[in-house]
Amino acid sequence: MPLNFDYNLIMINFLMTNLRTLFLFVLLLISLNVSAQSLSPEYIRNVKVNDLSNSDIVKIKNELDKQNMSFDTFETLAITNGMSPTDFSILKTRLQNLTPEINTSVVDKGSVNSSKPIELDERNSGYVKNISSSIFGSEIFTNSAMNFEPNSNLVTPANYILGPSDEIQLVVYGMQEMTTSLVVSKEGKVTIPVVGQVYVNGLTFEAAKTQIKKACSRVYSTISSGQSNVSMSLSKIKTIRITIIGAKKSGNFSVSSLSTVFNALHIAGGPEGNGSYRNIELIRNNKIIKKIDIYKFITSGDQSDNINLQENDLIRIPVYENRVKVEGKVKVAGVFELLPNETFLDLLKYCSGFDEAAYKANIKLIHNTEKELKIVDLSEAEYKNYIPKSGDVFTISSILNRFENKVSIKGAIFRPDDYALVEGMTLKDLIVKADGLKEDAFKNRALLIREMDDLTQEIKDVDLNKILNGSDNLLLRKNDEIIISSIFDMKVKHNVSIFGQIKKPGEFPYLEKLSLYDLIILAGGFTEGSSRVVEVSSIIVKDEKITDQKEYSTITTVEIDTALIDQSKNVFLKPFDVVQIRKKPVYETQKSVLILGEVLFPGNYTIINKNERVLDVINRAGGLKINANVEAVYVLRKIDRITTEKIEKQEQKIPIDLKRISKNPLLSQNIVLNPGDEIVVKKLDETVKVFGSVYLSTEIPYNNGKNLKYYIKSVGGFSETANKSKVYVINSNGLAKTTKRFLGIKKYPKIKRGCEIIVPNESLVVKNPNKMSVTEIATISGVFASIGGMTVAIINLFKQ
């Protein structure tokens, strides 16, 4: 027994120990999986560094910190898995420049306030210190698509300098074959199987190829005889370390050995606020080997300054010496950097020339003197000699919005337009130039509007008859405007009108010999039901000295031929006549009413005669359904409410006592229907609604024989503000009944299915007990919207 106990204890301890180990192992796998997802080889291989947001950079930084991974280790991981050295350099710079206090955004070194555009002080005279995006040339460093990144898939340049970490693919083919990858060691050598080591560091790719081929030929004799050949390509490119100072992101960078100066400048964000764009220095082995002018590339596409970089190269961006500003009517405005001895014409070239509307004769120039500002007018003759000074501001104005030789002709002329004024030009010359007068031109009087020396205008009358026969040679002046009227403009325009049973009623222009038949045709002809009797109203024209005129028009009744053939019944119209086409007295279009709700055949029904009543239409609709409420029938009728401003359409509800009129159809409640009436037959409602000044506004199941007090009690009774004497009931058909009082005894209305009990508030009672106040109506409307979900529960409660 003790032995068995010891054995079991050992097994339990073993299992617990292994379970703990297994649990820790699972946690380790989970942790590794999380890290792998965020910095996996697939993620690194496919990531686009330029598309990473600031939050993405923060996530990568947090993952590196969590794994305690250095930038060097991360660089090896990234480049090994396919990220280009240039991309990694950009990524590393963004990681290093994360703001420690707020680790959610990237702040570039040296770029504080650099996003502000160039500004001038209140006198438009000088620059603020921090300027960036308005500097000509800065756009190539803010455009992510223009990064000048080298293409590693191109053929390796023959002058490429080999160094440590470069990888060469060597292939011997022909009589003898061999394929191998050669990595340049730190010592600058490659090791070729069987052949041995060859020193290639610092050699150009072409020179290294010659050395390697020579070494291989000592082992592979067929290479010397030409029976075998040697092929060499660069399979992996080394990264080099360079330094950039004076840039927005100055510092050390690891870039591809194929990278150029422009590529490195783009990675560093370009020159900082005061950095030069035209005098950038490339320093190699402590010597300036190239001065880079960005403007050469921008203005002419010259990339001769975009040379390849080498290990330990230094790009130095000095402070600019001369910057000026150009604003106004040039094609490219902004801030420009100029080299010594460059003139305004050189500056104009960088601006891509004047805008089409530029005033070129004189340019306003503001520059600084030792004490104050100075305005200079720079004439066109001085462009080639003036050398701009740092701080100069050039403003190119627009030409004036006016003409120096324009005359205009308008109106009854074949080609009304603006024309060029030439010396000695007359009005007759202008009329000929405009292809002459139209046939309807009013020649007795044309108007000449002339601009005076003080820019005021005067008007002159011109007799065109004299102009055309040559007896008056009117000389034209700048900005003269001639207006020639038409004889039709001089005539009073007359109209006639037609209304009634016509397709296009309204006003029409009066024409000579316009007849009644002509006007009917112009108005589209008759509509259905038009009468042959037409009324024509004509105005009475009397002597203007008569002041006691009592009649203003005469009425003529004409019986026409509706086919418009018999001309003996046609009449000629006069200006301002009004024609009325009457409707036939016995003609009526079909009218209808609508019946809705619990009838067998709801829908529209045509009114058969003028005495059609409610019961007639209900019977035509097949009568009531089984679940119809005979006490919930009413008619909705649209009526016109006339106000001081307009006629408004309103709807009134007419209660119908269907039980009574079914027994006696002659009762007045069996109302005669109007066109457009709607008969509504509601469904049987087994509830009673209680609203107003009670403790619970809701619906109560109908209990046959119970009076009003029963339902009030069922909702908790009257509230403290209730006016008990003014309680009223609205039946399902819309008929309202009020509480009666006899000998001090209240008699409440009888309660029927589907009715509504309204308990008014003491303060809201109006003089008419059958009419609710606006506030009550609004209150009840709100209650209706809120009781839907409560109703079913209360009904079920009462059924229990």
PDB file of N, CA, C and O in Angstrom, residues 489-520:
ATOM      1  N   ASP A 489     -39.256  97.415 -82.913  1.00  0.00           N
ATOM      2  CA  ASP A 489     -39.048  97.882 -81.546  1.00  0.00           C
ATOM      3  C   ASP A 489     -39.842  99.152 -81.270  1.00  0.00           C
ATOM      4  O   ASP A 489     -40.178  99.447 -80.119  1.00  0.00           O
ATOM      5  N   MET A 490     -40.118  99.921 -82.340  1.00  0.00           N
ATOM      6  CA  MET A 490     -40.801 101.189 -82.176  1.00  0.00           C
ATOM      7  C   MET A 490     -42.313 101.032 -82.057  1.00  0.00           C
ATOM      8  O   MET A 490     -43.012 101.969 -81.689  1.00  0.00           O
ATOM      9  N   LYS A 491     -42.811  99.873 -82.442  1.00  0.00           N
ATOM     10  CA  LYS A 491     -44.245  99.651 -82.401  1.00  0.00           C
ATOM     11  C   LYS A 491     -44.677  99.116 -81.039  1.00  0.00           C
ATOM     12  O   LYS A 491     -43.941  98.385 -80.386  1.00  0.00           O
ATOM     13  N   VAL A 492     -45.937  99.462 -80.663  1.00  0.00           N
ATOM     14  CA  VAL A 492     -46.507  98.921 -79.429  1.00  0.00           C
ATOM     15  C   VAL A 492     -46.898  97.469 -79.679  1.00  0.00           C
ATOM     16  O   VAL A 492     -47.540  97.145 -80.687  1.00  0.00           O
ATOM     17  N   LYS A 493     -46.508  96.582 -78.782  1.00  0.00           N
ATOM     18  CA  LYS A 493     -46.828  95.174 -78.929  1.00  0.00           C
ATOM     19  C   LYS A 493     -48.220  94.910 -78.370  1.00  0.00           C
ATOM     20  O   LYS A 493     -48.520  95.272 -77.227  1.00  0.00           O
ATOM     21  N   HIS A 494     -49.069  94.280 -79.198  1.00  0.00           N
ATOM     22  CA  HIS A 494     -50.443  93.972 -78.819  1.00  0.00           C
ATOM     23  C   HIS A 494     -50.603  92.470 -78.618  1.00  0.00           C
ATOM     24  O   HIS A 494     -49.958  91.669 -79.309  1.00  0.00           O
ATOM     25  N   ASN A 495     -51.481  92.129 -77.689  1.00  0.00           N
ATOM     26  CA  ASN A 495     -51.773  90.724 -77.419  1.00  0.00           C
ATOM     27  C   ASN A 495     -53.273  90.496 -77.479  1.00  0.00           C
ATOM     28  O   ASN A 495     -54.075  91.433 -77.355  1.00  0.00           O
ATOM     29  N   VAL A 496     -53.636  89.228 -77.659  1.00  0.00           N
ATOM     30  CA  VAL A 496     -55.014  88.777 -77.462  1.00  0.00           C
ATOM     31  C   VAL A 496     -54.959  87.594 -76.510  1.00  0.00           C
ATOM     32  O   VAL A 496     -53.915  86.946 -76.370  1.00  0.00           O
ATOM     33  N   SER A 497     -56.107  87.293 -75.851  1.00  0.00           N
ATOM     34  CA  SER A 497     -56.139  86.217 -74.854  1.00  0.00           C
ATOM     35  C   SER A 497     -57.287  85.274 -75.146  1.00  0.00           C
ATOM     36  O   SER A 497     -58.323  85.686 -75.701  1.00  0.00           O
ATOM     37  N   ILE A 498     -57.120  84.014 -74.766  1.00  0.00           N
ATOM     38  CA  ILE A 498     -58.187  83.036 -74.920  1.00  0.00           C
ATOM     39  C   ILE A 498     -58.183  82.128 -73.694  1.00  0.00           C
ATOM     40  O   ILE A 498     -57.123  81.681 -73.233  1.00  0.00           O
ATOM     41  N   PHE A 499     -59.362  81.833 -73.150  1.00  0.00           N
ATOM     42  CA  PHE A 499     -59.497  81.026 -71.932  1.00  0.00           C
ATOM     43  C   PHE A 499     -60.688  80.087 -72.067  1.00  0.00           C
ATOM     44  O   PHE A 499     -61.489  80.197 -73.011  1.00  0.00           O
ATOM     45  N   GLY A 500     -60.822  79.186 -71.108  1.00  0.00           N
ATOM     46  CA  GLY A 500     -61.968  78.272 -71.070  1.00  0.00           C
ATOM     47  C   GLY A 500     -61.638  76.898 -71.609  1.00  0.00           C
ATOM     48  O   GLY A 500     -60.546  76.364 -71.347  1.00  0.00           O
ATOM     49  N   GLN A 501     -62.552  76.330 -72.393  1.00  0.00           N
ATOM     50  CA  GLN A 501     -62.431  74.948 -72.882  1.00  0.00           C
ATOM     51  C   GLN A 501     -61.502  74.906 -74.091  1.00  0.00           C
ATOM     52  O   GLN A 501     -61.901  74.575 -75.196  1.00  0.00           O
ATOM     53  N   ILE A 502     -60.243  75.233 -73.850  1.00  0.00           N
ATOM     54  CA  ILE A 502     -59.239  75.288 -74.908  1.00  0.00           C
ATOM     55  C   ILE A 502     -57.977  74.614 -74.379  1.00  0.00           C
ATOM     56  O   ILE A 502     -57.702  74.640 -73.177  1.00  0.00           O
ATOM     57  N   LYS A 503     -57.204  73.976 -75.246  1.00  0.00           N
ATOM     58  CA  LYS A 503     -56.068  73.162 -74.793  1.00  0.00           C
ATOM     59  C   LYS A 503     -54.901  74.000 -74.267  1.00  0.00           C
ATOM     60  O   LYS A 503     -54.225  73.595 -73.328  1.00  0.00           O
ATOM     61  N   LYS A 504     -54.644  75.152 -74.884  1.00  0.00           N
ATOM     62  CA  LYS A 504     -53.519  75.992 -74.436  1.00  0.00           C
ATOM     63  C   LYS A 504     -54.010  77.414 -74.173  1.00  0.00           C
ATOM     64  O   LYS A 504     -53.771  78.321 -74.975  1.00  0.00           O
ATOM     65  N   PRO A 505     -54.704  77.614 -73.066  1.00  0.00           N
ATOM     66  CA  PRO A 505     -55.206  78.955 -72.770  1.00  0.00           C
ATOM     67  C   PRO A 505     -54.052  79.904 -72.454  1.00  0.00           C
ATOM     68  O   PRO A 505     -52.986  79.496 -72.017  1.00  0.00           O
ATOM     69  N   GLY A 506     -54.269  81.212 -72.661  1.00  0.00           N
ATOM     70  CA  GLY A 506     -53.268  82.202 -72.334  1.00  0.00           C
ATOM     71  C   GLY A 506     -53.237  83.336 -73.336  1.00  0.00           C
ATOM     72  O   GLY A 506     -54.182  83.529 -74.118  1.00  0.00           O
ATOM     73  N   GLU A 507     -52.122  84.103 -73.330  1.00  0.00           N
ATOM     74  CA  GLU A 507     -51.962  85.245 -74.223  1.00  0.00           C
ATOM     75  C   GLU A 507     -51.201  84.857 -75.479  1.00  0.00           C
ATOM     76  O   GLU A 507     -50.297  84.011 -75.437  1.00  0.00           O
ATOM     77  N   PHE A 508     -51.558  85.517 -76.603  1.00  0.00           N
ATOM     78  CA  PHE A 508     -50.887  85.286 -77.875  1.00  0.00           C
ATOM     79  C   PHE A 508     -50.638  86.647 -78.536  1.00  0.00           C
ATOM     80  O   PHE A 508     -51.437  87.578 -78.382  1.00  0.00           O
ATOM     81  N   PRO A 509     -49.557  86.791 -79.306  1.00  0.00           N
ATOM     82  CA  PRO A 509     -49.298  88.065 -79.985  1.00  0.00           C
ATOM     83  C   PRO A 509     -50.392  88.366 -81.012  1.00  0.00           C
ATOM     84  O   PRO A 509     -50.843  87.469 -81.738  1.00  0.00           O
ATOM     85  N   TYR A 510     -50.760  89.603 -81.060  1.00  0.00           N
ATOM     86  CA  TYR A 510     -51.751  90.022 -82.058  1.00  0.00           C
ATOM     87  C   TYR A 510     -51.043  90.274 -83.383  1.00  0.00           C
ATOM     88  O   TYR A 510     -50.006  90.939 -83.452  1.00  0.00           O
ATOM     89  N   LEU A 511     -51.638  89.739 -84.454  1.00  0.00           N
ATOM     90  CA  LEU A 511     -51.131  89.949 -85.806  1.00  0.00           C
ATOM     91  C   LEU A 511     -52.243  90.556 -86.653  1.00  0.00           C
ATOM     92  O   LEU A 511     -53.440  90.386 -86.350  1.00  0.00           O
ATOM     93  N   GLU A 512     -51.833  91.259 -87.694  1.00  0.00           N
ATOM     94  CA  GLU A 512     -52.830  91.845 -88.585  1.00  0.00           C
ATOM     95  C   GLU A 512     -53.720  90.747 -89.176  1.00  0.00           C
ATOM     96  O   GLU A 512     -53.250  89.690 -89.587  1.00  0.00           O
ATOM     97  N   LYS A 513     -55.051  91.026 -89.213  1.00  0.00           N
ATOM     98  CA  LYS A 513     -56.061  90.117 -89.781  1.00  0.00           C
ATOM     99  C   LYS A 513     -56.136  88.801 -89.012  1.00  0.00           C
ATOM    100  O   LYS A 513     -56.421  87.742 -89.592  1.00  0.00           O
ATOM    101  N   LEU A 514     -55.867  88.837 -87.703  1.00  0.00           N
ATOM    102  CA  LEU A 514     -56.005  87.637 -86.876  1.00  0.00           C
ATOM    103  C   LEU A 514     -57.490  87.399 -86.625  1.00  0.00           C
ATOM    104  O   LEU A 514     -58.200  88.270 -86.112  1.00  0.00           O
ATOM    105  N   SER A 515     -57.948  86.177 -86.976  1.00  0.00           N
ATOM    106  CA  SER A 515     -59.368  85.846 -86.788  1.00  0.00           C
ATOM    107  C   SER A 515     -59.549  84.982 -85.555  1.00  0.00           C
ATOM    108  O   SER A 515     -58.592  84.460 -84.979  1.00  0.00           O
ATOM    109  N   LEU A 516     -60.830  84.838 -85.174  1.00  0.00           N
ATOM    110  CA  LEU A 516     -61.163  83.982 -84.031  1.00  0.00           C
ATOM    111  C   LEU A 516     -60.736  82.546 -84.289  1.00  0.00           C
ATOM    112  O   LEU A 516     -60.177  81.881 -83.409  1.00  0.00           O
ATOM    113  N   TYR A 517     -60.971  82.046 -85.513  1.00  0.00           N
ATOM    114  CA  TYR A 517     -60.570  80.674 -85.859  1.00  0.00           C
ATOM    115  C   TYR A 517     -59.043  80.509 -85.768  1.00  0.00           C
ATOM    116  O   TYR A 517     -58.520  79.485 -85.317  1.00  0.00           O
ATOM    117  N   ASP A 518     -58.310  81.555 -86.231  1.00  0.00           N
ATOM    118  CA  ASP A 518     -56.835  81.497 -86.150  1.00  0.00           C
ATOM    119  C   ASP A 518     -56.379  81.348 -84.702  1.00  0.00           C
ATOM    120  O   ASP A 518     -55.485  80.547 -84.395  1.00  0.00           O
ATOM    121  N   LEU A 519     -56.989  82.131 -83.809  1.00  0.00           N
ATOM    122  CA  LEU A 519     -56.594  82.081 -82.405  1.00  0.00           C
ATOM    123  C   LEU A 519     -56.902  80.720 -81.785  1.00  0.00           C
ATOM    124  O   LEU A 519     -56.111  80.198 -80.986  1.00  0.00           O
ATOM    125  N   ILE A 520     -58.043  80.126 -82.130  1.00  0.00           N
ATOM    126  CA  ILE A 520     -58.403  78.795 -81.602  1.00  0.00           C
ATOM    127  C   ILE A 520     -57.369  77.768 -82.043  1.00  0.00           C
ATOM    128  O   ILE A 520     -56.951  76.898 -81.269  1.00  0.00           O
TER     129      ILE A 520
END
